[in-house]
């Protein structure tokens, strides 16, 4: 390996590693699709029988089974299903009676907007909390923040949401309790109706992100170079800003990417409470109505986003590691 | 008893609060229904969503039932399903982890790869897909929430077990000719029990939150049974009145999970506070 690559640029050592991570994430996504399809497509009873009900004759059931392709072997069905997913055509939504692609295309932008608003609010707040408590390690402020964030990660989203509605919509009448999102709504109206969903989502995400940020910065503060700088007489403020932060950026971005994956779970509850027309509430409807094609597509999108976030966290960790860059 | 008091005194304030909350909810789940002032399904109040009063301490719900009685019964479902599912998740996860660590080789490879796949599915999504496929009777809910958190426990337990397996006394046991089961249960397991207990507590918190979330969505515990999450769901129309019927069960879940979290954190070795 040594000397085989002429330009010893920063990237040459990292590229194969990155390629490996991306490949591994794709394989995981493929395996996830096997799990999702097995649970939702193969294991539950006969969709044809269920659609037609108890009174259907055996011929009717057999005909529908053939029409739905349920009489083909499992592997063929999986291959067809996966092919459809890859081409962006996961089939027909049984309940909405329109292509799954169209149903999702209508909802996905709303969810992305909600996620973007939440990230916009939570990232700066979480970074501030995390860095402040790392700097004051062991102090009263740190201990208070520790108990607060520790509690916040264990609070169910619907408690924050219901308390938020109670205070801001019922008592103070500041904000609407139902999120109305439409093309015509002005930006201000959209922001107002997103305020409570964003608040409910942000509580858990901020707490999680702040804890991971604190750990990342605290880890840097323990390094010998910090002690060295302090012994040299560099003011603590400068040690933090000029020495610690550049080194902590990698771990912090890693923490941010991982914490954002908590949005996925939270969105399911929050979108449902506020009747927010997003992807997560769509998935809950798909479960209630047992609309399997829609459910599978939603599940795969969520798993894809999750894996992408983990991958970003991974890649940032690699890029931020000076030992790997220096190779 | 005196050992318990000494243990409680050794905890920081947040840990003592956590311990108190956890003990309170355990007691409520075990004994609560004995103290329930009214039968759980009885319509006792002509008024719906009434507030706190001497007759109905926590008010009445959307059908005029006593909230306190329903809360005490609901706590039983939440706590018992949570403990049961957490035990099941840890039993399955740790058994697989011990198998992987003691056997090594392709067994470890296959199990680890499978668990890595499952852990890449966000837990709520995983649970929703399983609920859609299988339904949500009480037994199924227990199994589904347990399976959802098996991979997390496996990952922790395997990391612990692999460390122990590489130690000398395991090599000695192998040389003695002990079987795999003996090594796993007698040599490895006792040496990883403390971190495993902490992980059990975390699984319990996750499972209670997941279960309440599912029930809140109407996909968890089904009527006539009701856990704390179902109580929040069925009284959601009382939100505009600020009725205790919706706030109290939601607070109950939060005090249970926050309490457990504070307790687990206080039990952790103090090194990370450095």
XYZ file of C-alpha atoms in Angstrom:
601
model
C 0.000 0.000 0.000
C 2.745 2.404 0.952
C 3.928 4.503 -1.948
C 1.454 3.033 -4.416
C -0.614 6.226 -4.500
C 1.456 9.096 -5.805
C -0.284 12.161 -4.353
C -0.489 11.627 -0.602
C -3.481 13.898 -0.339
C -5.670 13.997 2.727
C -8.377 12.081 0.945
C -6.418 9.108 -0.368
C -6.364 7.402 3.022
C -9.968 8.172 3.734
C -11.660 7.338 0.433
C -11.529 3.530 0.668
C -12.796 3.772 4.223
C -15.689 5.975 3.112
C -16.530 3.647 0.258
C -16.593 0.764 2.702
C -18.959 2.602 5.052
C -21.316 3.566 2.255
C -21.313 0.015 0.909
C -21.995 -1.374 4.350
C -24.908 1.063 4.816
C -26.412 -0.035 1.494
C -26.140 -3.706 2.468
C -27.810 -2.920 5.797
C -30.615 -1.124 3.966
C -31.092 -4.193 1.755
C -31.221 -6.476 4.822
C -33.670 -4.063 6.473
C -35.898 -4.344 3.420
C -35.834 -8.153 3.820
C -36.928 -7.783 7.460
C -39.665 -5.250 6.644
C -40.998 -7.358 3.788
C -40.877 -10.589 5.782
C -42.778 -9.127 8.725
C -45.347 -7.137 6.778
C -45.621 -9.112 3.553
C -45.093 -12.772 4.337
C -45.914 -13.490 7.962
C -49.407 -11.994 8.405
C -52.226 -14.151 7.161
C -53.858 -13.992 3.792
C -54.518 -10.459 2.566
C -57.006 -11.760 -0.022
C -59.069 -13.606 2.575
C -59.035 -10.513 4.763
C -60.115 -8.150 1.999
C -63.056 -10.315 1.042
C -64.141 -11.236 4.554
C -65.567 -14.435 5.964
C -68.440 -14.790 3.479
C -66.246 -15.057 0.367
C -66.218 -18.318 -1.546
C -63.030 -20.265 -2.053
C -62.987 -19.388 -5.787
C -63.276 -15.663 -5.105
C -60.402 -15.823 -2.642
C -58.279 -17.848 -5.053
C -58.998 -15.380 -7.867
C -58.043 -12.375 -5.751
C -54.961 -14.185 -4.474
C -53.900 -14.687 -8.059
C -54.672 -11.085 -8.941
C -52.659 -9.793 -5.963
C -49.856 -12.198 -6.792
C -50.086 -13.929 -3.414
C -49.882 -17.398 -4.983
C -46.321 -16.832 -6.166
C -43.279 -18.004 -4.177
C -42.000 -15.680 -1.435
C -38.713 -14.909 -3.172
C -40.435 -13.827 -6.406
C -42.780 -11.594 -4.429
C -39.855 -10.029 -2.593
C -37.993 -9.414 -5.854
C -41.043 -7.763 -7.433
C -41.597 -5.656 -4.327
C -37.963 -4.561 -4.126
C -37.913 -3.772 -7.847
C -40.958 -1.547 -7.394
C -39.351 0.227 -4.429
C -36.133 0.881 -6.349
C -38.016 2.336 -9.299
C -39.881 4.636 -6.947
C -43.162 2.831 -7.500
C -44.073 0.895 -4.339
C -47.520 -0.008 -5.640
C -51.088 1.039 -5.053
C -52.308 2.318 -1.685
C -55.243 0.085 -0.774
C -57.139 2.676 1.247
C -56.457 5.908 -0.649
C -56.858 3.987 -3.919
C -54.078 5.920 -5.593
C -50.399 5.191 -6.177
C -48.370 5.109 -2.959
C -45.858 7.378 -4.665
C -48.425 10.178 -5.027
C -49.673 9.833 -1.445
C -46.128 10.065 -0.147
C -45.097 12.890 -2.482
C -47.893 14.953 -0.967
C -46.820 14.311 2.646
C -43.028 14.043 2.582
C -42.286 17.777 2.047
C -44.383 18.659 5.112
C -42.439 16.243 7.298
C -39.131 17.514 5.948
C -40.220 21.077 6.706
C -41.140 20.103 10.266
C -37.800 18.339 10.686
C -35.946 21.350 9.302
C -37.715 23.778 11.654
C -37.005 21.478 14.594
C -33.351 21.135 13.659
C -33.086 24.908 13.241
C -34.408 25.433 16.773
C -32.748 22.524 18.546
C -29.201 22.480 17.181
C -28.101 25.931 18.475
C -29.915 25.438 21.775
C -28.484 21.956 22.319
C -24.952 23.059 21.420
C -25.185 25.952 23.876
C -26.435 23.700 26.692
C -23.897 20.978 25.930
C -20.894 23.300 25.719
C -21.871 25.331 28.788
C -22.293 22.221 30.920
C -19.048 20.681 29.668
C -17.149 23.843 30.564
C -18.711 23.916 34.029
C -18.162 20.215 34.591
C -19.116 19.080 38.082
C -20.434 22.510 38.964
C -23.925 23.311 40.116
C -25.043 24.463 36.647
C -23.763 21.250 35.068
C -25.507 19.066 37.623
C -28.781 20.948 37.204
C -28.595 20.717 33.421
C -27.707 17.028 33.715
C -30.835 16.272 35.748
C -32.954 18.405 33.400
C -31.763 16.781 30.178
C -31.824 13.331 31.787
C -35.470 13.925 32.688
C -36.345 15.419 29.322
C -35.160 12.364 27.374
C -37.589 10.202 29.358
C -40.618 12.466 28.985
C -43.179 11.106 26.524
C -43.729 13.443 23.539
C -47.450 13.546 24.156
C -46.970 15.052 27.620
C -44.976 17.955 26.181
C -47.519 18.286 23.385
C -50.576 18.280 25.664
C -49.000 20.695 28.144
C -47.972 22.915 25.233
C -51.509 22.966 23.870
C -52.904 23.619 27.335
C -50.618 26.583 27.989
C -50.233 28.194 24.561
C -53.534 27.393 22.852
C -56.072 26.998 25.649
C -54.869 29.389 28.349
C -52.895 32.013 26.446
C -54.619 31.626 23.045
C -51.324 32.347 21.294
C -51.042 29.372 18.991
C -53.398 27.046 17.119
C -53.715 23.549 18.594
C -54.028 21.908 15.196
C -51.405 22.259 12.522
C -52.998 23.448 9.310
C -50.496 23.288 6.527
C -51.531 24.190 3.024
C -50.241 25.798 -0.110
C -52.179 29.004 0.483
C -51.075 29.566 4.074
C -48.580 32.379 4.484
C -45.154 31.683 5.932
C -46.203 33.311 9.189
C -49.289 31.104 9.490
C -47.261 28.024 8.676
C -44.693 28.913 11.318
C -47.406 29.572 13.870
C -49.071 26.240 13.262
C -45.724 24.448 13.369
C -44.683 26.083 16.648
C -46.227 23.537 19.003
C -45.212 20.443 17.002
C -41.676 21.817 16.835
C -41.679 22.501 20.587
C -42.842 18.951 21.371
C -40.248 17.404 19.095
C -37.449 19.694 20.190
C -37.606 18.844 23.912
C -36.378 15.266 23.497
C -34.025 16.055 20.620
C -32.412 18.999 22.425
C -31.899 16.934 25.583
C -30.347 14.046 23.672
C -28.143 16.297 21.571
C -27.020 18.379 24.556
C -25.953 15.257 26.464
C -23.927 13.943 23.541
C -22.373 17.368 22.906
C -21.401 17.659 26.547
C -19.736 14.251 26.404
C -17.851 15.184 23.224
C -16.549 18.499 24.594
C -15.787 17.028 28.031
C -13.737 14.340 26.310
C -11.634 17.023 24.605
C -11.186 18.960 27.860
C -9.520 15.888 29.379
C -6.830 15.808 26.699
C -3.239 16.734 27.609
C -3.138 19.594 25.064
C -5.765 21.450 27.101
C -3.691 21.090 30.253
C -0.640 22.214 28.296
C -2.401 25.326 27.022
C -3.687 26.167 30.484
C -0.242 25.697 32.038
C 1.138 28.009 29.371
C -1.236 30.606 30.808
C -3.747 30.791 27.986
C -7.019 32.188 29.366
C -9.674 29.477 29.750
C -12.018 31.242 27.348
C -9.362 31.129 24.657
C -8.510 27.503 25.429
C -12.137 26.614 24.777
C -12.629 28.719 21.661
C -9.248 28.315 19.962
C -8.051 24.902 21.148
C -10.991 22.756 22.181
C -13.720 23.744 19.718
C -11.816 23.010 16.484
C -11.083 19.539 17.819
C -14.589 18.991 19.108
C -16.360 19.935 15.862
C -16.163 16.396 14.474
C -17.582 14.655 17.555
C -20.238 17.381 17.877
C -21.461 17.018 14.295
C -21.498 13.273 14.893
C -23.667 13.819 17.985
C -25.992 16.155 16.067
C -26.540 13.651 13.243
C -27.235 10.807 15.666
C -29.614 12.894 17.790
C -31.586 14.015 14.757
C -32.552 10.375 14.259
C -34.659 10.747 17.421
C -36.867 13.022 15.327
C -38.139 9.998 13.430
C -39.688 8.303 16.453
C -40.963 11.533 17.958
C -42.583 12.643 14.713
C -44.906 9.640 14.820
C -46.554 10.805 18.032
C -46.334 14.542 17.423
C -47.720 14.542 13.872
C -50.665 12.437 15.042
C -51.507 14.720 17.976
C -51.507 17.875 15.897
C -53.115 16.287 12.855
C -50.014 17.341 10.974
C -50.218 16.118 7.381
C -46.785 14.475 7.353
C -45.246 11.128 6.567
C -45.309 9.820 10.139
C -49.023 10.362 10.644
C -49.535 8.784 7.226
C -47.699 5.714 8.458
C -49.856 5.526 11.585
C -52.956 5.665 9.358
C -51.471 2.905 7.233
C -51.094 0.738 10.353
C -54.656 1.418 11.495
C -56.089 0.590 8.087
C -53.554 -2.197 7.455
C -52.577 -0.602 4.155
C -49.448 -2.709 3.678
C -47.950 -1.200 0.484
C -48.168 2.278 2.003
C -46.828 1.039 5.347
C -43.866 -0.701 3.721
C -42.960 2.357 1.677
C -43.143 4.645 4.729
C -41.108 2.207 6.826
C -38.416 1.986 4.138
C -38.217 5.785 3.830
C -37.790 6.144 7.595
C -35.166 3.396 7.710
C -33.372 5.002 4.762
C -33.298 8.403 6.461
C -32.120 6.827 9.702
C -29.310 4.941 7.983
C -28.331 8.083 6.085
C -28.055 10.032 9.361
C -25.946 7.293 10.951
C -23.792 7.233 7.832
C -23.282 11.006 7.960
C -22.321 10.709 11.634
C -19.871 7.943 10.725
C -18.331 9.822 7.837
C -17.929 12.994 9.877
C -16.229 10.983 12.614
C -13.798 9.594 10.055
C -13.100 12.957 8.446
C -12.630 14.601 11.833
C -10.106 12.033 13.007
C -6.685 13.563 12.378
C -4.978 10.174 12.444
C -7.018 9.111 9.419
C -6.585 12.414 7.609
C -2.833 12.392 8.120
C -2.275 8.993 6.559
C -33.946 -3.072 55.471
C -31.069 -1.195 57.069
C -28.945 -2.082 54.049
C -31.598 -0.544 51.850
C -31.599 2.677 53.878
C -27.822 2.842 53.663
C -28.086 2.320 49.905
C -30.660 5.098 49.545
C -28.549 7.463 51.658
C -25.567 6.861 49.411
C -27.441 8.184 46.385
C -27.358 11.804 45.240
C -30.586 13.769 45.632
C -31.694 13.106 42.052
C -31.126 9.378 42.591
C -33.193 9.415 45.797
C -36.030 11.171 43.996
C -35.786 8.585 41.219
C -35.788 5.707 43.700
C -38.837 7.166 45.451
C -40.757 7.559 42.189
C -39.920 4.044 41.006
C -40.890 2.491 44.359
C -44.098 4.528 44.386
C -45.171 3.260 40.954
C -44.162 -0.330 41.753
C -46.308 -0.159 44.872
C -49.137 1.468 42.914
C -49.022 -1.299 40.332
C -48.925 -4.071 42.938
C -51.351 -2.732 45.539
C -53.041 0.230 43.837
C -56.207 -1.546 42.704
C -56.875 -2.490 46.363
C -57.135 1.198 47.163
C -59.129 2.161 44.074
C -62.170 4.002 45.432
C -64.458 2.954 42.575
C -64.735 -0.009 40.202
C -62.575 0.609 37.149
C -65.358 0.719 34.561
C -68.134 2.235 36.679
C -69.830 5.482 35.660
C -69.846 7.351 38.942
C -70.038 11.027 38.020
C -72.859 12.720 36.098
C -70.384 15.368 35.105
C -67.659 14.521 32.576
C -64.125 15.923 32.814
C -64.772 17.301 36.286
C -61.788 18.754 38.110
C -60.124 17.792 41.390
C -62.694 17.330 44.169
C -62.991 15.618 47.533
C -65.243 12.923 46.073
C -63.180 12.300 42.934
C -59.636 13.142 43.934
C -58.369 13.310 40.360
C -61.665 14.220 38.734
C -63.675 12.189 36.256
C -62.992 11.139 32.685
C -64.855 11.549 29.381
C -67.551 9.099 30.448
C -67.775 10.224 34.056
C -65.563 7.452 35.443
C -63.240 7.996 38.397
C -59.785 8.960 37.096
C -57.927 7.838 40.247
C -59.331 4.310 40.021
C -58.594 4.050 36.325
C -55.088 5.426 36.896
C -54.326 2.795 39.548
C -55.480 -0.002 37.240
C -53.745 1.534 34.244
C -50.460 1.752 36.156
C -50.700 -2.003 36.646
C -50.784 -2.632 32.881
C -48.016 -0.133 32.152
C -45.647 -1.323 34.895
C -46.253 -5.065 34.499
C -46.132 -5.046 30.701
C -43.016 -2.872 30.921
C -41.233 -5.111 33.434
C -42.337 -8.266 31.597
C -41.233 -7.032 28.196
C -37.940 -5.680 29.575
C -37.238 -9.043 31.245
C -38.076 -10.877 28.028
C -35.947 -8.520 25.913
C -32.967 -8.891 28.252
C -33.399 -12.680 28.542
C -33.431 -13.147 24.753
C -30.788 -10.515 24.045
C -28.383 -11.729 26.727
C -28.823 -15.427 25.823
C -28.015 -14.662 22.198
C -25.106 -12.445 23.258
C -23.660 -15.199 25.474
C -24.060 -17.713 22.652
C -22.292 -15.356 20.245
C -19.463 -14.565 22.661
C -18.819 -18.124 23.874
C -19.182 -19.816 20.495
C -17.458 -17.099 18.468
C -16.723 -17.762 14.788
C -19.593 -17.840 12.306
C -22.256 -17.988 15.042
C -21.042 -14.647 16.352
C -20.751 -13.291 12.815
C -24.328 -14.232 11.841
C -25.935 -13.120 15.116
C -24.094 -9.802 15.159
C -24.969 -9.051 11.539
C -28.647 -9.892 12.140
C -28.805 -7.685 15.244
C -26.996 -4.855 13.447
C -29.707 -5.012 10.804
C -32.531 -4.937 13.343
C -30.952 -2.065 15.272
C -30.943 -0.020 12.045
C -34.734 0.057 12.109
C -35.931 2.890 14.394
C -37.747 1.228 17.285
C -41.113 2.917 16.818
C -41.117 2.090 13.090
C -40.206 -1.536 13.851
C -42.987 -1.788 16.430
C -45.532 -0.193 14.078
C -44.725 -2.662 11.289
C -45.114 -5.580 13.714
C -48.388 -4.221 15.114
C -49.722 -3.811 11.580
C -48.752 -7.380 10.740
C -49.784 -9.209 13.897
C -52.242 -7.003 15.821
C -51.977 -5.875 19.411
C -53.424 -8.213 22.008
C -51.749 -7.957 25.420
C -49.526 -10.983 24.779
C -48.532 -9.722 21.350
C -47.757 -6.252 22.712
C -45.489 -7.798 25.329
C -43.690 -9.802 22.647
C -43.502 -6.953 20.122
C -42.098 -4.395 22.564
C -39.650 -7.025 23.847
C -38.440 -7.975 20.359
C -38.032 -4.295 19.485
C -35.444 -3.880 22.230
C -33.652 -7.247 21.929
C -30.996 -5.879 19.505
C -30.050 -3.030 21.848
C -29.593 -5.394 24.769
C -27.698 -7.850 22.560
C -25.220 -5.176 21.530
C -24.458 -4.168 25.138
C -24.391 -7.740 26.459
C -22.184 -8.999 23.639
C -19.637 -6.244 24.206
C -19.556 -7.129 27.920
C -19.423 -10.883 27.305
C -16.649 -10.680 24.710
C -14.515 -8.849 27.273
C -15.120 -11.482 29.935
C -14.595 -14.410 27.552
C -11.075 -13.202 26.762
C -10.076 -13.397 30.448
C -7.881 -16.150 31.873
C -10.420 -17.880 34.083
C -12.586 -18.621 31.047
C -9.603 -20.151 29.271
C -8.985 -22.237 32.390
C -12.613 -23.353 32.427
C -12.392 -24.320 28.772
C -9.196 -26.274 29.473
C -10.999 -28.038 32.317
C -13.403 -29.241 29.665
C -16.464 -27.325 30.829
C -19.314 -27.142 28.336
C -20.468 -23.961 26.627
C -23.564 -23.655 28.805
C -21.528 -23.863 31.999
C -19.072 -21.260 30.749
C -21.838 -18.913 29.653
C -23.947 -19.138 32.811
C -21.402 -19.809 35.562
C -18.261 -18.072 34.356
C -19.342 -15.196 32.094
C -22.809 -14.115 33.186
C -22.011 -13.456 36.880
C -19.208 -11.117 35.816
C -21.404 -8.852 33.721
C -24.511 -8.746 35.866
C -24.189 -5.167 37.153
C -23.999 -3.365 33.812
C -26.732 -5.711 32.594
C -29.030 -4.571 35.408
C -28.475 -0.950 34.382
C -29.313 -1.913 30.810
C -32.463 -3.667 32.052
C -33.537 -0.377 33.647
C -32.935 1.501 30.393
C -34.894 -1.091 28.392
C -37.735 -0.693 30.897
C -37.817 3.076 30.320
C -37.731 2.652 26.521
C -40.421 -0.010 26.607
C -42.757 2.014 28.840
C -42.367 4.995 26.495
C -42.935 2.842 23.398
C -45.919 1.068 24.915
C -47.528 4.308 26.082
C -46.850 5.818 22.669
C -48.514 2.877 20.906
C -51.487 3.006 23.264
C -51.702 6.740 22.749
C -51.932 6.144 18.999
C -54.696 3.601 19.612
C -52.426 0.778 18.460
C -51.407 -0.526 21.884
C -53.499 -1.828 24.770
C -57.072 -2.176 23.508
C -60.316 -1.560 25.438
C -61.662 -2.828 27.798
C -58.071 -2.931 29.098
C -56.419 0.441 29.516
C -52.834 1.339 30.346
C -51.676 4.855 31.119
C -51.171 5.670 27.441
C -54.739 4.602 26.624
C -56.010 6.882 29.395
C -54.320 9.854 27.752
C -55.776 8.889 24.386
C -59.358 8.357 25.491
C -59.460 11.688 27.319
C -57.809 13.752 24.600
C -61.046 15.687 24.013
C -60.745 17.027 27.563
C -57.604 18.930 26.623
C -59.450 22.152 25.809
C -61.017 22.054 29.300
C -57.640 21.402 30.887
C -59.193 18.337 32.539
C -57.061 16.382 35.032
C -58.227 13.242 33.193
C -55.710 13.862 30.416
C -52.897 15.612 32.271
C -52.671 13.198 35.223
C -52.041 9.954 33.281
C -49.493 11.721 31.052
C -47.716 13.024 34.154
C -47.888 9.539 35.671
C -45.970 8.041 32.740
C -43.423 10.854 32.849
C -42.808 10.487 36.607
C -42.292 6.738 36.176
C -39.847 6.994 33.273
C -38.030 10.088 34.553
C -37.737 8.468 37.995
C -36.283 5.286 36.538
C -33.859 7.300 34.406
C -32.650 9.383 37.374
C -32.179 6.229 39.452
C -30.172 4.439 36.751
C -27.984 7.491 36.253
C -27.300 7.747 39.985
C -26.276 4.078 40.132
C -23.701 4.486 37.382
C -20.078 4.459 38.533
C -18.988 8.007 39.287
C -16.030 8.074 36.849
C -17.837 9.936 34.097
C -18.383 12.944 36.356
C -14.679 13.708 36.024
